[in-house]
PDB file of C-alpha atoms and ligand atoms in Angstrom:
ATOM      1  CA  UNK A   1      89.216  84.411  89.018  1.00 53.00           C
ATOM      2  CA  UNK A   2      87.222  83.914  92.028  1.00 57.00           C
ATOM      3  CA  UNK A   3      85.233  86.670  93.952  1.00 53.00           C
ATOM      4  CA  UNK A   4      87.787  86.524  96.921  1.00 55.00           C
ATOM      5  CA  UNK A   5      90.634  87.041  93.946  1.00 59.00           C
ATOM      6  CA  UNK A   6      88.759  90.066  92.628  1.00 54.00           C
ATOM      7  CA  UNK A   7      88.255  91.686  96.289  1.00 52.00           C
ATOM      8  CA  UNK A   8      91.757  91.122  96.399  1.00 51.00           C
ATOM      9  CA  UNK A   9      93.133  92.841  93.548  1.00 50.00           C
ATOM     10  CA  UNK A  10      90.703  95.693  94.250  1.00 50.00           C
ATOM     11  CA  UNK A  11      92.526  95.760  97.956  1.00 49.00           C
ATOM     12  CA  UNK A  12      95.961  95.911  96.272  1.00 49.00           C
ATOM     13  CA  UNK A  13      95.075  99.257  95.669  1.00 51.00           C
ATOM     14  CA  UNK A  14      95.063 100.335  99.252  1.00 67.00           C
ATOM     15  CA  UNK A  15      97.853  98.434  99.931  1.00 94.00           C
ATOM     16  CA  UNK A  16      97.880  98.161 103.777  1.00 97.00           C
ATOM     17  CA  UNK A  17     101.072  96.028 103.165  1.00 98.00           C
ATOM     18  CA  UNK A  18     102.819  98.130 100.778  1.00 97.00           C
ATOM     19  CA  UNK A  19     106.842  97.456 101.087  1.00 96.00           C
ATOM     20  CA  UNK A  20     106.541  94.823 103.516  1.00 98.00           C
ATOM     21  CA  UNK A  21     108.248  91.313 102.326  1.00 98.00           C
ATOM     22  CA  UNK A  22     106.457  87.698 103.837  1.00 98.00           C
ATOM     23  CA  UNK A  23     107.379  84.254 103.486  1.00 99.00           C
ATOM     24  CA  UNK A  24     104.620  82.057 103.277  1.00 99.00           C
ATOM     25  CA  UNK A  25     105.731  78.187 103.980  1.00 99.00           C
ATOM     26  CA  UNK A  26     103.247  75.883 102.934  1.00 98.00           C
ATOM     27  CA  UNK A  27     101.764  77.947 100.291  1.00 98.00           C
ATOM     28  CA  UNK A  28     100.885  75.370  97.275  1.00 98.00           C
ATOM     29  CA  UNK A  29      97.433  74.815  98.444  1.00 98.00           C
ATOM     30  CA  UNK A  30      94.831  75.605 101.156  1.00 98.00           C
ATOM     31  CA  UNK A  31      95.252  78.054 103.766  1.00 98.00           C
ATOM     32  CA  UNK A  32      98.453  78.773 102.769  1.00 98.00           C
ATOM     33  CA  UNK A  33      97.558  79.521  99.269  1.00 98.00           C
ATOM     34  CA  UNK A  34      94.580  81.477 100.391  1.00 98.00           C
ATOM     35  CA  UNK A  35      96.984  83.729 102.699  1.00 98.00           C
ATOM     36  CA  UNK A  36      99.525  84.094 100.693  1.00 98.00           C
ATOM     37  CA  UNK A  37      96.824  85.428  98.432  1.00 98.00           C
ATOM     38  CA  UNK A  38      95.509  88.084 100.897  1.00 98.00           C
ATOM     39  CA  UNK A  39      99.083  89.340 101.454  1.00 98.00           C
ATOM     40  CA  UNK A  40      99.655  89.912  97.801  1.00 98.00           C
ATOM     41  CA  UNK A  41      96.318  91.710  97.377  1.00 97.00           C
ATOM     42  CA  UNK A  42      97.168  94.369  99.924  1.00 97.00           C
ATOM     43  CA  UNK A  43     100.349  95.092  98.229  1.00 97.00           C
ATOM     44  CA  UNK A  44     103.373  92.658 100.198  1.00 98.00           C
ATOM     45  CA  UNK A  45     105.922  90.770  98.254  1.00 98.00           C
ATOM     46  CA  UNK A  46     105.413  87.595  98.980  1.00 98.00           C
ATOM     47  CA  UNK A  47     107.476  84.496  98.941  1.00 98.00           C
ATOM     48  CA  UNK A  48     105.735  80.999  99.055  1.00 98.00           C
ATOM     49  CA  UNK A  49     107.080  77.649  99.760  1.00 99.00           C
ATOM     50  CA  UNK A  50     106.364  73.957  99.776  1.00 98.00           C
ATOM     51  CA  UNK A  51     107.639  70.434  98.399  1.00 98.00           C
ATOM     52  CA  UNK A  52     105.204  71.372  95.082  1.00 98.00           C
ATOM     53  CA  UNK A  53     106.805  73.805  92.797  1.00 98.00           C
ATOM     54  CA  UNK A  54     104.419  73.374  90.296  1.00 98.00           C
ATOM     55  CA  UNK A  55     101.885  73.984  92.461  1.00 98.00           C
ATOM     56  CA  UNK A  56     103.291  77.284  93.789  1.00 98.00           C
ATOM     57  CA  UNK A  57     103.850  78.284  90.574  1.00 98.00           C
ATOM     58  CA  UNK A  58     100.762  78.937  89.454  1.00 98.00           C
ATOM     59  CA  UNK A  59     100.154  80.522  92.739  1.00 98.00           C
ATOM     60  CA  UNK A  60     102.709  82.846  91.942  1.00 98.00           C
ATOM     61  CA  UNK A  61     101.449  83.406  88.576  1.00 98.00           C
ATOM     62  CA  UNK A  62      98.200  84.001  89.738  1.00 98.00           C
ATOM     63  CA  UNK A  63      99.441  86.892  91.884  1.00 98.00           C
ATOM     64  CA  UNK A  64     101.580  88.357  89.276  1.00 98.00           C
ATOM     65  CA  UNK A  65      98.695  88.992  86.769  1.00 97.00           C
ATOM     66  CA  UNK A  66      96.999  90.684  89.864  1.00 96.00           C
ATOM     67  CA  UNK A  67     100.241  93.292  89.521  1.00 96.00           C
ATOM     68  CA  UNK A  68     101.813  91.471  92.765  1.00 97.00           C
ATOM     69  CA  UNK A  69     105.312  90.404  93.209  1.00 98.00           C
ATOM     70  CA  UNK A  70     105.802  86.607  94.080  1.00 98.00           C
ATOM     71  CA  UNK A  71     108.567  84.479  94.804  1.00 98.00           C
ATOM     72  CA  UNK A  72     108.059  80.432  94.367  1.00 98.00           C
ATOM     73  CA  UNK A  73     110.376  78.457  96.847  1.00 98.00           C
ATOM     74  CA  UNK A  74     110.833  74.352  96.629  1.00 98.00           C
ATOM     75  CA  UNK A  75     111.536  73.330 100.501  1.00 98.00           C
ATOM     76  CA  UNK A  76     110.700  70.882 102.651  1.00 98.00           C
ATOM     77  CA  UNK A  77     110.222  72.497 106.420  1.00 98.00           C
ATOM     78  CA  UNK A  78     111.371  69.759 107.209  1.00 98.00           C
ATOM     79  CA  UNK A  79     114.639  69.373 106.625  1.00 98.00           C
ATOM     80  CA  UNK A  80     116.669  72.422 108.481  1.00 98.00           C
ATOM     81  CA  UNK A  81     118.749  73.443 105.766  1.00 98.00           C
ATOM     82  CA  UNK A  82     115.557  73.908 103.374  1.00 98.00           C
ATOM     83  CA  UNK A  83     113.751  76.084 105.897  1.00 98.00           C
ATOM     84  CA  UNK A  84     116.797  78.130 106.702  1.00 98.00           C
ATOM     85  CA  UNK A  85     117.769  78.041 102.812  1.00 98.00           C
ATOM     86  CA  UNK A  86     113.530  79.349 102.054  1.00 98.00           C
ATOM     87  CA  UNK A  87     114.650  82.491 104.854  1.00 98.00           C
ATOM     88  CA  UNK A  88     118.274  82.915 102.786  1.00 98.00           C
ATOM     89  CA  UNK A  89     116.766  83.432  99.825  1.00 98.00           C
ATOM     90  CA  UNK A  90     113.817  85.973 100.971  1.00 98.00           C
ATOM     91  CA  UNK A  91     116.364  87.799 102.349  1.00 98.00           C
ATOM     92  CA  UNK A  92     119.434  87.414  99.037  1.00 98.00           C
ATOM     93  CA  UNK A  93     116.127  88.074  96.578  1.00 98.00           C
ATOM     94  CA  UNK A  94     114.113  90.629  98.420  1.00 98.00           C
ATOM     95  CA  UNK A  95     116.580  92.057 101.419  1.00 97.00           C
ATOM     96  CA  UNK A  96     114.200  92.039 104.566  1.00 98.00           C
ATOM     97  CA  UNK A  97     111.819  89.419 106.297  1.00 98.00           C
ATOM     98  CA  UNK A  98     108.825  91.326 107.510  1.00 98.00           C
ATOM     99  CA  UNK A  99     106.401  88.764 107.950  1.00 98.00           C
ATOM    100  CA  UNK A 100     106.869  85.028 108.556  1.00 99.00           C
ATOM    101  CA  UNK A 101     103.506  82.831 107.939  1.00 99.00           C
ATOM    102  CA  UNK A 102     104.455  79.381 109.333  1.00 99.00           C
ATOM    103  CA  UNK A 103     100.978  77.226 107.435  1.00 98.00           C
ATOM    104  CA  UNK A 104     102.484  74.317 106.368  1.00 98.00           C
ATOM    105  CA  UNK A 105     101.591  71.100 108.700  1.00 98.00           C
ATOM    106  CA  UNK A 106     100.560  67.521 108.133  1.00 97.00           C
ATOM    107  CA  UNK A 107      98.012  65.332 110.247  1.00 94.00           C
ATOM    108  CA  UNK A 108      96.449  62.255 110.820  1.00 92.00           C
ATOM    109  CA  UNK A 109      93.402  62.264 112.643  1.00 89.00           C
ATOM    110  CA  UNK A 110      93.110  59.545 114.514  1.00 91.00           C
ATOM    111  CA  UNK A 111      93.306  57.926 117.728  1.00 90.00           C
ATOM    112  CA  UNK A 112      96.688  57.491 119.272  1.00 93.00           C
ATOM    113  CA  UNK A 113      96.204  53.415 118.919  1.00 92.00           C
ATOM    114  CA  UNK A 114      95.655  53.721 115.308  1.00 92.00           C
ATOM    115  CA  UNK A 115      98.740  56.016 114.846  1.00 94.00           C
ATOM    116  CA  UNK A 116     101.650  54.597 113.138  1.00 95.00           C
ATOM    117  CA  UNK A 117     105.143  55.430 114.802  1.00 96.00           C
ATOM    118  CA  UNK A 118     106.228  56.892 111.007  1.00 96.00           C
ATOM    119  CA  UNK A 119     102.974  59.278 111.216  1.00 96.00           C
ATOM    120  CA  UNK A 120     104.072  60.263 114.826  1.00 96.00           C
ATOM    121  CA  UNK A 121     107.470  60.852 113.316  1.00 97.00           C
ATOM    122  CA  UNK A 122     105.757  63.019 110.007  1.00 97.00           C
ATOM    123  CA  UNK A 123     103.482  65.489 112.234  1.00 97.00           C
ATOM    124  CA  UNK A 124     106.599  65.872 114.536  1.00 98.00           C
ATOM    125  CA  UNK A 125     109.201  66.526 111.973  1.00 98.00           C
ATOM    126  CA  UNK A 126     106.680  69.164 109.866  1.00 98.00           C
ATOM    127  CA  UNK A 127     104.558  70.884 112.498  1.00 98.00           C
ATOM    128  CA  UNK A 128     106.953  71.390 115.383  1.00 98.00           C
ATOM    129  CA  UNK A 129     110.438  70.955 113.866  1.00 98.00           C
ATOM    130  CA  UNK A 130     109.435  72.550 110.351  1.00 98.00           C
ATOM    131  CA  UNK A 131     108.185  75.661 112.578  1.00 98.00           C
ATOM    132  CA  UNK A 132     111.158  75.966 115.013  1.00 99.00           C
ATOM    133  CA  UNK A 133     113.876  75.573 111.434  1.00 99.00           C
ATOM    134  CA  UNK A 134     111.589  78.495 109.843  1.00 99.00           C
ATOM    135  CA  UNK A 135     111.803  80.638 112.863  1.00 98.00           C
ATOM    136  CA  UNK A 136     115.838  80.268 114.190  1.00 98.00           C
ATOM    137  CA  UNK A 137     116.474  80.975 110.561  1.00 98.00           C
ATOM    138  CA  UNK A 138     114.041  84.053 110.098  1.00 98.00           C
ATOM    139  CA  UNK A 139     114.850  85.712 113.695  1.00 98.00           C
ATOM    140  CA  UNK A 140     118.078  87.045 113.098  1.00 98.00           C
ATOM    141  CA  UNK A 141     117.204  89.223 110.233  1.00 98.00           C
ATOM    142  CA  UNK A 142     113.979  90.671 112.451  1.00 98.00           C
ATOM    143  CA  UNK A 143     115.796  91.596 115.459  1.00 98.00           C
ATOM    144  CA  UNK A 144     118.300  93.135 112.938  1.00 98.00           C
ATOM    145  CA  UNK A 145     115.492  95.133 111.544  1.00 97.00           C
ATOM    146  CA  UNK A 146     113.420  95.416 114.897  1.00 97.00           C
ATOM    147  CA  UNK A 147     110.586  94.522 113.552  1.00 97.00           C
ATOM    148  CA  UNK A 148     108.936  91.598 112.126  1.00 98.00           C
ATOM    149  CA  UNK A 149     105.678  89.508 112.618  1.00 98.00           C
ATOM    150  CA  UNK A 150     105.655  85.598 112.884  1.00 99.00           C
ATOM    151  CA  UNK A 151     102.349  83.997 112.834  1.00 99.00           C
ATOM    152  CA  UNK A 152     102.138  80.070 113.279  1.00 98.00           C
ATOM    153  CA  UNK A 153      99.008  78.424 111.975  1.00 98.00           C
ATOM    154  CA  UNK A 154      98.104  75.992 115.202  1.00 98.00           C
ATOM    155  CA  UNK A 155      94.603  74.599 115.098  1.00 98.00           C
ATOM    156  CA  UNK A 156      91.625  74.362 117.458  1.00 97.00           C
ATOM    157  CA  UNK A 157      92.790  70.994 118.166  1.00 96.00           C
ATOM    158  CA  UNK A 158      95.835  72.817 119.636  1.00 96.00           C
ATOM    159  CA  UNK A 159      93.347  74.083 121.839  1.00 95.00           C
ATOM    160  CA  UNK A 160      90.393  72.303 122.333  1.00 92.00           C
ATOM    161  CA  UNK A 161      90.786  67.895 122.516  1.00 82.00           C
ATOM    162  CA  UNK A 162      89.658  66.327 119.312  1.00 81.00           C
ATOM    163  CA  UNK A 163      90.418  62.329 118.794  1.00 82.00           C
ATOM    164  CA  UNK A 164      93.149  63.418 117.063  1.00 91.00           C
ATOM    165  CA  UNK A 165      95.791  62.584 119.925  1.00 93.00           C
ATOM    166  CA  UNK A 166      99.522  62.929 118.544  1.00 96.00           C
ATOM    167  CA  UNK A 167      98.014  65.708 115.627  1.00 96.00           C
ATOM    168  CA  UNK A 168      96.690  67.360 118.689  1.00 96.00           C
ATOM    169  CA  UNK A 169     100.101  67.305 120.560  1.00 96.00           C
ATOM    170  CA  UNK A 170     101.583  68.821 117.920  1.00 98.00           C
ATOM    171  CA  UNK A 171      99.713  71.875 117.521  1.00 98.00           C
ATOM    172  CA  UNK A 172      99.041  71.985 121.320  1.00 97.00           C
ATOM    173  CA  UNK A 173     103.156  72.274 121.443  1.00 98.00           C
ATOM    174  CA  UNK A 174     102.725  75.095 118.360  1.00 98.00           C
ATOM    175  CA  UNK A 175     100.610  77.043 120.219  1.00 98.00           C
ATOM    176  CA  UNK A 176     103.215  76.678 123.426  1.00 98.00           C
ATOM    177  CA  UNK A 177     105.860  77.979 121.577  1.00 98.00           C
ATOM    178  CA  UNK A 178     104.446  80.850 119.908  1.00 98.00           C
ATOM    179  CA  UNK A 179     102.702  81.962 123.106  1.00 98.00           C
ATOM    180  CA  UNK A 180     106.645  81.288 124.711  1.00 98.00           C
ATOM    181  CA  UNK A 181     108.234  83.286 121.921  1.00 98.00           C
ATOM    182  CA  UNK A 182     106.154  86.463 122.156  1.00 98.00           C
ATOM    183  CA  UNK A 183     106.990  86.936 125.427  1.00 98.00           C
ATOM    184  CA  UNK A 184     110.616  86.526 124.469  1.00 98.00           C
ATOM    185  CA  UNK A 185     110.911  88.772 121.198  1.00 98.00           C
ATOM    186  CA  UNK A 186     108.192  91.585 121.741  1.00 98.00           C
ATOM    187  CA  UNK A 187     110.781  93.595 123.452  1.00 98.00           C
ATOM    188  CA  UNK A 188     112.688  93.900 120.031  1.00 98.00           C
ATOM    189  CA  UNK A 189     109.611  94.882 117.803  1.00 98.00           C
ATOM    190  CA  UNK A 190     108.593  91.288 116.997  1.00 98.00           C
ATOM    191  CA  UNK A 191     104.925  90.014 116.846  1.00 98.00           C
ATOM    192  CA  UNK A 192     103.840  86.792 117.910  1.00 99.00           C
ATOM    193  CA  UNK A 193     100.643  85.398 116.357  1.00 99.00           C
ATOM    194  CA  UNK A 194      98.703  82.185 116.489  1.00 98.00           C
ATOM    195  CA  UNK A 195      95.897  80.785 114.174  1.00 98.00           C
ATOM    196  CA  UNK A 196      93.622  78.282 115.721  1.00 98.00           C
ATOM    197  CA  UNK A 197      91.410  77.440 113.426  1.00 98.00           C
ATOM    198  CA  UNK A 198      88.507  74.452 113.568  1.00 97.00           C
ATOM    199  CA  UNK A 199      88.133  72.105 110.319  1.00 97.00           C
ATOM    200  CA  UNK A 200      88.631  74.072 107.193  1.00 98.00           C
ATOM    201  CA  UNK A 201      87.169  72.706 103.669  1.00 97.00           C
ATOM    202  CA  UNK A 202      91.148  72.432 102.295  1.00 97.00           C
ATOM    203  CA  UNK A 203      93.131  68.793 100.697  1.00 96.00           C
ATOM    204  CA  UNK A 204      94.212  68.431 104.243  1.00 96.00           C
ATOM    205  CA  UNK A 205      92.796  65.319 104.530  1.00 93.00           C
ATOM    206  CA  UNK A 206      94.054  64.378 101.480  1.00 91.00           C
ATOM    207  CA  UNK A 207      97.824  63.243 103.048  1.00 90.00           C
ATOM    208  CA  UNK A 208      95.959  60.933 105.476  1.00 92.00           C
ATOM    209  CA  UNK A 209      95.186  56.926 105.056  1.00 92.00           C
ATOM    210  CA  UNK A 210      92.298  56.082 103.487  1.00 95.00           C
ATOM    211  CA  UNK A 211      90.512  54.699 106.505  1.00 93.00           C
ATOM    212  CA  UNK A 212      91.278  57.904 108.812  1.00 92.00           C
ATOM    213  CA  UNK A 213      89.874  60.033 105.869  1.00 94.00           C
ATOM    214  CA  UNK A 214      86.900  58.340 105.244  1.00 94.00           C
ATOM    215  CA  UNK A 215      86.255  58.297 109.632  1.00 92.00           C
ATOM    216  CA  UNK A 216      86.832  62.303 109.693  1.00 92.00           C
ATOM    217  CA  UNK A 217      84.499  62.534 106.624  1.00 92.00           C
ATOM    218  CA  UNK A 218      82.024  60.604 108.769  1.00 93.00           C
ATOM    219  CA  UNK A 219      82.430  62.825 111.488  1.00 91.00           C
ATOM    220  CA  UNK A 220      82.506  66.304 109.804  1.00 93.00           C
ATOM    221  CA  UNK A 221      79.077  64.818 107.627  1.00 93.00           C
ATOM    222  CA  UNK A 222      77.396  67.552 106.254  1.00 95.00           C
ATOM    223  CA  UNK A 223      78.760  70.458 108.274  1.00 97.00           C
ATOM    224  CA  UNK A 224      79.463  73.912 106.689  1.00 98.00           C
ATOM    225  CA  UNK A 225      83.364  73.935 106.809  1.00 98.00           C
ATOM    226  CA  UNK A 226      85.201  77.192 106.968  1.00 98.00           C
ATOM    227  CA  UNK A 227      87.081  78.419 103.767  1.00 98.00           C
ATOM    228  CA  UNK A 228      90.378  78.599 103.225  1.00 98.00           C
ATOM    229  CA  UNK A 229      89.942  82.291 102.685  1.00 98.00           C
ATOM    230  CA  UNK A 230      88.134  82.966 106.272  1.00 98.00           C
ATOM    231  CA  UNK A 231      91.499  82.338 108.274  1.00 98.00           C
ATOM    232  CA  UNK A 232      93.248  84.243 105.753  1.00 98.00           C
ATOM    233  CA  UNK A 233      91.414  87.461 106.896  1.00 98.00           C
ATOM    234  CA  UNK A 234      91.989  86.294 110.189  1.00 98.00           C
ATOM    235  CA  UNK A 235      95.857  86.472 109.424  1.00 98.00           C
ATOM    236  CA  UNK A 236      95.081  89.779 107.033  1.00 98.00           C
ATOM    237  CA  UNK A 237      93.472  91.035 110.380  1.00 98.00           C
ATOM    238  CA  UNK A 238      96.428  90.054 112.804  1.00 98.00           C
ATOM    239  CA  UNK A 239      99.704  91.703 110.278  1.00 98.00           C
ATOM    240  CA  UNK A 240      97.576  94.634 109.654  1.00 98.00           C
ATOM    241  CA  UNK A 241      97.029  96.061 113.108  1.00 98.00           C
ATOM    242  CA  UNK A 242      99.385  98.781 114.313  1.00 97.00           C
ATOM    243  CA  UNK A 243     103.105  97.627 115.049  1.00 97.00           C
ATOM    244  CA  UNK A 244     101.864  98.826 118.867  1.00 98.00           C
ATOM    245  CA  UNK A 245      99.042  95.512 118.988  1.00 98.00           C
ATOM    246  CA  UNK A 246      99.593  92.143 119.214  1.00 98.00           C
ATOM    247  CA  UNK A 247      97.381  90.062 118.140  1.00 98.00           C
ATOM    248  CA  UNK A 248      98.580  86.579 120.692  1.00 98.00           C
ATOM    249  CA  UNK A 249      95.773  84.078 119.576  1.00 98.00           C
ATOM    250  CA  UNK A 250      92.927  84.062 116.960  1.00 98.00           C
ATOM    251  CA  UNK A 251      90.278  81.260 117.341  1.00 98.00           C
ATOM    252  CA  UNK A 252      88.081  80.213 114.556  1.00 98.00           C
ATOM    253  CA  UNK A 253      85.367  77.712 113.938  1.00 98.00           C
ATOM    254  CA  UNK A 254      82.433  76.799 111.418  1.00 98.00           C
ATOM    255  CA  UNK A 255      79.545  77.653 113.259  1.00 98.00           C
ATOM    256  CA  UNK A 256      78.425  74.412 113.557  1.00 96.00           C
ATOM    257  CA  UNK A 257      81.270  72.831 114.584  1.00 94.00           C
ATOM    258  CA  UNK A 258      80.881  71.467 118.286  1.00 90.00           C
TER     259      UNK A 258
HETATM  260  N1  NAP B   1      92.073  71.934 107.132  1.00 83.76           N
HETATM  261  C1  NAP B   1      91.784  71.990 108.417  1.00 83.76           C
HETATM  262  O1  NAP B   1      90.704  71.574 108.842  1.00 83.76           O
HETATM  263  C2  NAP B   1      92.751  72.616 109.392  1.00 83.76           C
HETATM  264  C3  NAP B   1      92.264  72.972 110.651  1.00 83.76           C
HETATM  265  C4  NAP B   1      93.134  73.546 111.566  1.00 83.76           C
HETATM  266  C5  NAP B   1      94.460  73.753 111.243  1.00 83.76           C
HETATM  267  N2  NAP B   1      94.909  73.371 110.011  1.00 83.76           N
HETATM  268  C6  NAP B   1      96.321  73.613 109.724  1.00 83.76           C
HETATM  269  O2  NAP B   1      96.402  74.493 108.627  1.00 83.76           O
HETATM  270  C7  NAP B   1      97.646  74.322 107.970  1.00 83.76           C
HETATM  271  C8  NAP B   1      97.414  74.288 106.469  1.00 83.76           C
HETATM  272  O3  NAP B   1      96.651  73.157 106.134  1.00 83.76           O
HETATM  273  P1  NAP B   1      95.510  73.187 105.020  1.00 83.76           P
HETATM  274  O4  NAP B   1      94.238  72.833 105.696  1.00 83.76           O
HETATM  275  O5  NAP B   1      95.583  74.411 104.213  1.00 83.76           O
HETATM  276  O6  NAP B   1      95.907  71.874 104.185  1.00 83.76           O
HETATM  277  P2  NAP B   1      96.650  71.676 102.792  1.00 83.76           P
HETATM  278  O7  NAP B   1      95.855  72.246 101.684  1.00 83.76           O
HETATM  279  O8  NAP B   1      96.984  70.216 102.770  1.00 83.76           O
HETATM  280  O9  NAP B   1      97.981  72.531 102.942  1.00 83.76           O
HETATM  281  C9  NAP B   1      99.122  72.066 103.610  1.00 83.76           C
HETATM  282  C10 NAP B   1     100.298  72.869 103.114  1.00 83.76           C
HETATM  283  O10 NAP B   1     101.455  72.455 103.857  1.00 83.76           O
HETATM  284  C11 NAP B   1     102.481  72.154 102.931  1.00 83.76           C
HETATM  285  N3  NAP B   1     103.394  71.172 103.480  1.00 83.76           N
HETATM  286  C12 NAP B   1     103.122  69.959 104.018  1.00 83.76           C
HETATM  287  N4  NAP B   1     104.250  69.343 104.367  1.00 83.76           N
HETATM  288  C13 NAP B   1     105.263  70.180 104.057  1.00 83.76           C
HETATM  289  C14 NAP B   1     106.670  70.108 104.164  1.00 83.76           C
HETATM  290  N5  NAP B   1     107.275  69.030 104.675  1.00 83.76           N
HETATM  291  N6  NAP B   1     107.411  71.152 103.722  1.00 83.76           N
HETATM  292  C15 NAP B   1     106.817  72.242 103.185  1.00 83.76           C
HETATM  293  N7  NAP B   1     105.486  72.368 103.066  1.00 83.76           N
HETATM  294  C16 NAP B   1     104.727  71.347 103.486  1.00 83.76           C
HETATM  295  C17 NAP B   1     101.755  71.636 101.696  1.00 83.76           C
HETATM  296  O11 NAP B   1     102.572  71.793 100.546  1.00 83.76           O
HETATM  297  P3  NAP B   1     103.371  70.626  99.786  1.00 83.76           P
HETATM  298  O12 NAP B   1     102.570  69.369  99.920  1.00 83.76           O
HETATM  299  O13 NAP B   1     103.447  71.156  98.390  1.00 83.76           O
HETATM  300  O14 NAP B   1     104.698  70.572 100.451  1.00 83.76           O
HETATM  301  C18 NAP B   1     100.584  72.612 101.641  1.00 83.76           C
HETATM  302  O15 NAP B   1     100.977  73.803 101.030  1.00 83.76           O
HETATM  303  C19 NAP B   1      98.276  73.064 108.562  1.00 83.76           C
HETATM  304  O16 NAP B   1      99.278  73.443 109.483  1.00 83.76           O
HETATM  305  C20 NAP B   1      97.124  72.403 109.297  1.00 83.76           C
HETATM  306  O17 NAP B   1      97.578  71.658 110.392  1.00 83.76           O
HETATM  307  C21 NAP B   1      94.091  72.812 109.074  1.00 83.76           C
END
């Protein structure tokens, strides 16, 4: 058990997020994992999905020996009916969607010229498709309740241009929608939130080609990444401020990052 583990289960306690129900997509590793984490320790049920159910297990293990409640979910955000299938059965196993973490993204980056037209396809399909599936099937049951919280996890990229051109566009048209959607859904009780966060020391750049790893190795070098568990508590600070605040955008980046 880690130190950020034992803060957590100390948290769960206090339980800022006592009754409240969150799907976490994209919750077998990283950020995801790290947030899904967080949410647990201040007393939320929390559902987690991703393509790796063994993976998630042992999240969800991990978070039941720390008295949580945990849900593992195999879906691919991807593919509509698995997102909207991840919402159905939050909602058949627990009976309410409070919070909606959309983490899970791919990315290759690199230049546009040394893109291929099947990674174009990949960042598309899971960052901006994966995202709208997971919201149109979570919406519904939040404007039913008149409440809820969606938080997308952009990226400074999404922000700021890195040589990262069609990853960039991506997370640029994230941050566009969730921006787009809180002025849409406020007016029924729902929260908007975005994550922007610089490079974070996760497997991320474990999905991308050899030669585009080893080139953002190069670039990061030696630089003190963030941890997976710093843009957690960003997200821990967002869904815990009073249903009046909205928390629209949170940027983060290592301190040394440029
Ligand atoms: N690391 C960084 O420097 C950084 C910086 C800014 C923003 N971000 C963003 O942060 C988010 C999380 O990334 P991470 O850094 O934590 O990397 P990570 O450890 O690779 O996590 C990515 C997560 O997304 C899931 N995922 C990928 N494709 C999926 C799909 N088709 N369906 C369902 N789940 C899928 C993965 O699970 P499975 O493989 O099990 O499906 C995994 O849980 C991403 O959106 C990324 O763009 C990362």
């Amino acid at each position: 058990m880690n130190g950020f583990e034992r803060r957590e289960i100390r948290a769960m306690a206090s339980g800022r997020l006592e009754g409240r129900v969150a799907l976490v997509a994209g919750a077998s590793s990283g950020i995801g994992e790290a947030t899904a984490l967080a949410l647990a320790g201040e007393g939320a049920r929390v559902a987690i999905a991703a393509r790796r159910l063994s993976r998630l297990e042992g999240v969800a293990a991990r978070i039941r020996a720390a008295g949580g409640e945990a849900l593992a979910i195999r879906a691919d955000v991807a593919d509509e009916a698995q997102a909207s299938g991840m919402v159905e059965a939050v909602l058949r196993d627990y009976g309410r969607l409070d919070m909606l973490l959309c983490v899970a993204g791919v990315g290759v980056a690199a230049p546009f010229r040394n893109t291929t037209t099947e990674e174009y396809r990949r960042m598309v399909d899971v960052n901006i498709l994966g995202v709208l599936y997971a919201i149109h099937a979570a919406l519904p049951a939040m404007t039913r309740q008149r409440e809820g919280h969606i938080v997308v996890v952009s990226s400074g990229t999404g922000r700021y241009i890195h040589p990262s051109t069609v990853y960039s566009g991506t997370k640029h048209a994230v941050g566009a929608i969730a921006e787009s959607l809180r002025r849409e859904v406020g007016k029924d009780g729902i929260r908007v939130t975005s994550i922007e966060p610089g490079a974070v020391r996760t497997e991320f750049t474990a999905q991308m080609r050899a030669e585009v790893r080893e080139s953002v190795e190069r670039r990061l070098g030696d630089m003190e990444q963030l941890e997976s568990e710093d843009v957690a508590n960003a997200i821990l600070y967002a869904v815990t401020q009073p249903r009046r605040v909205n928390v629209n955008i949170l940027t983060l980046y290592p301190t040394g990052q440029a």
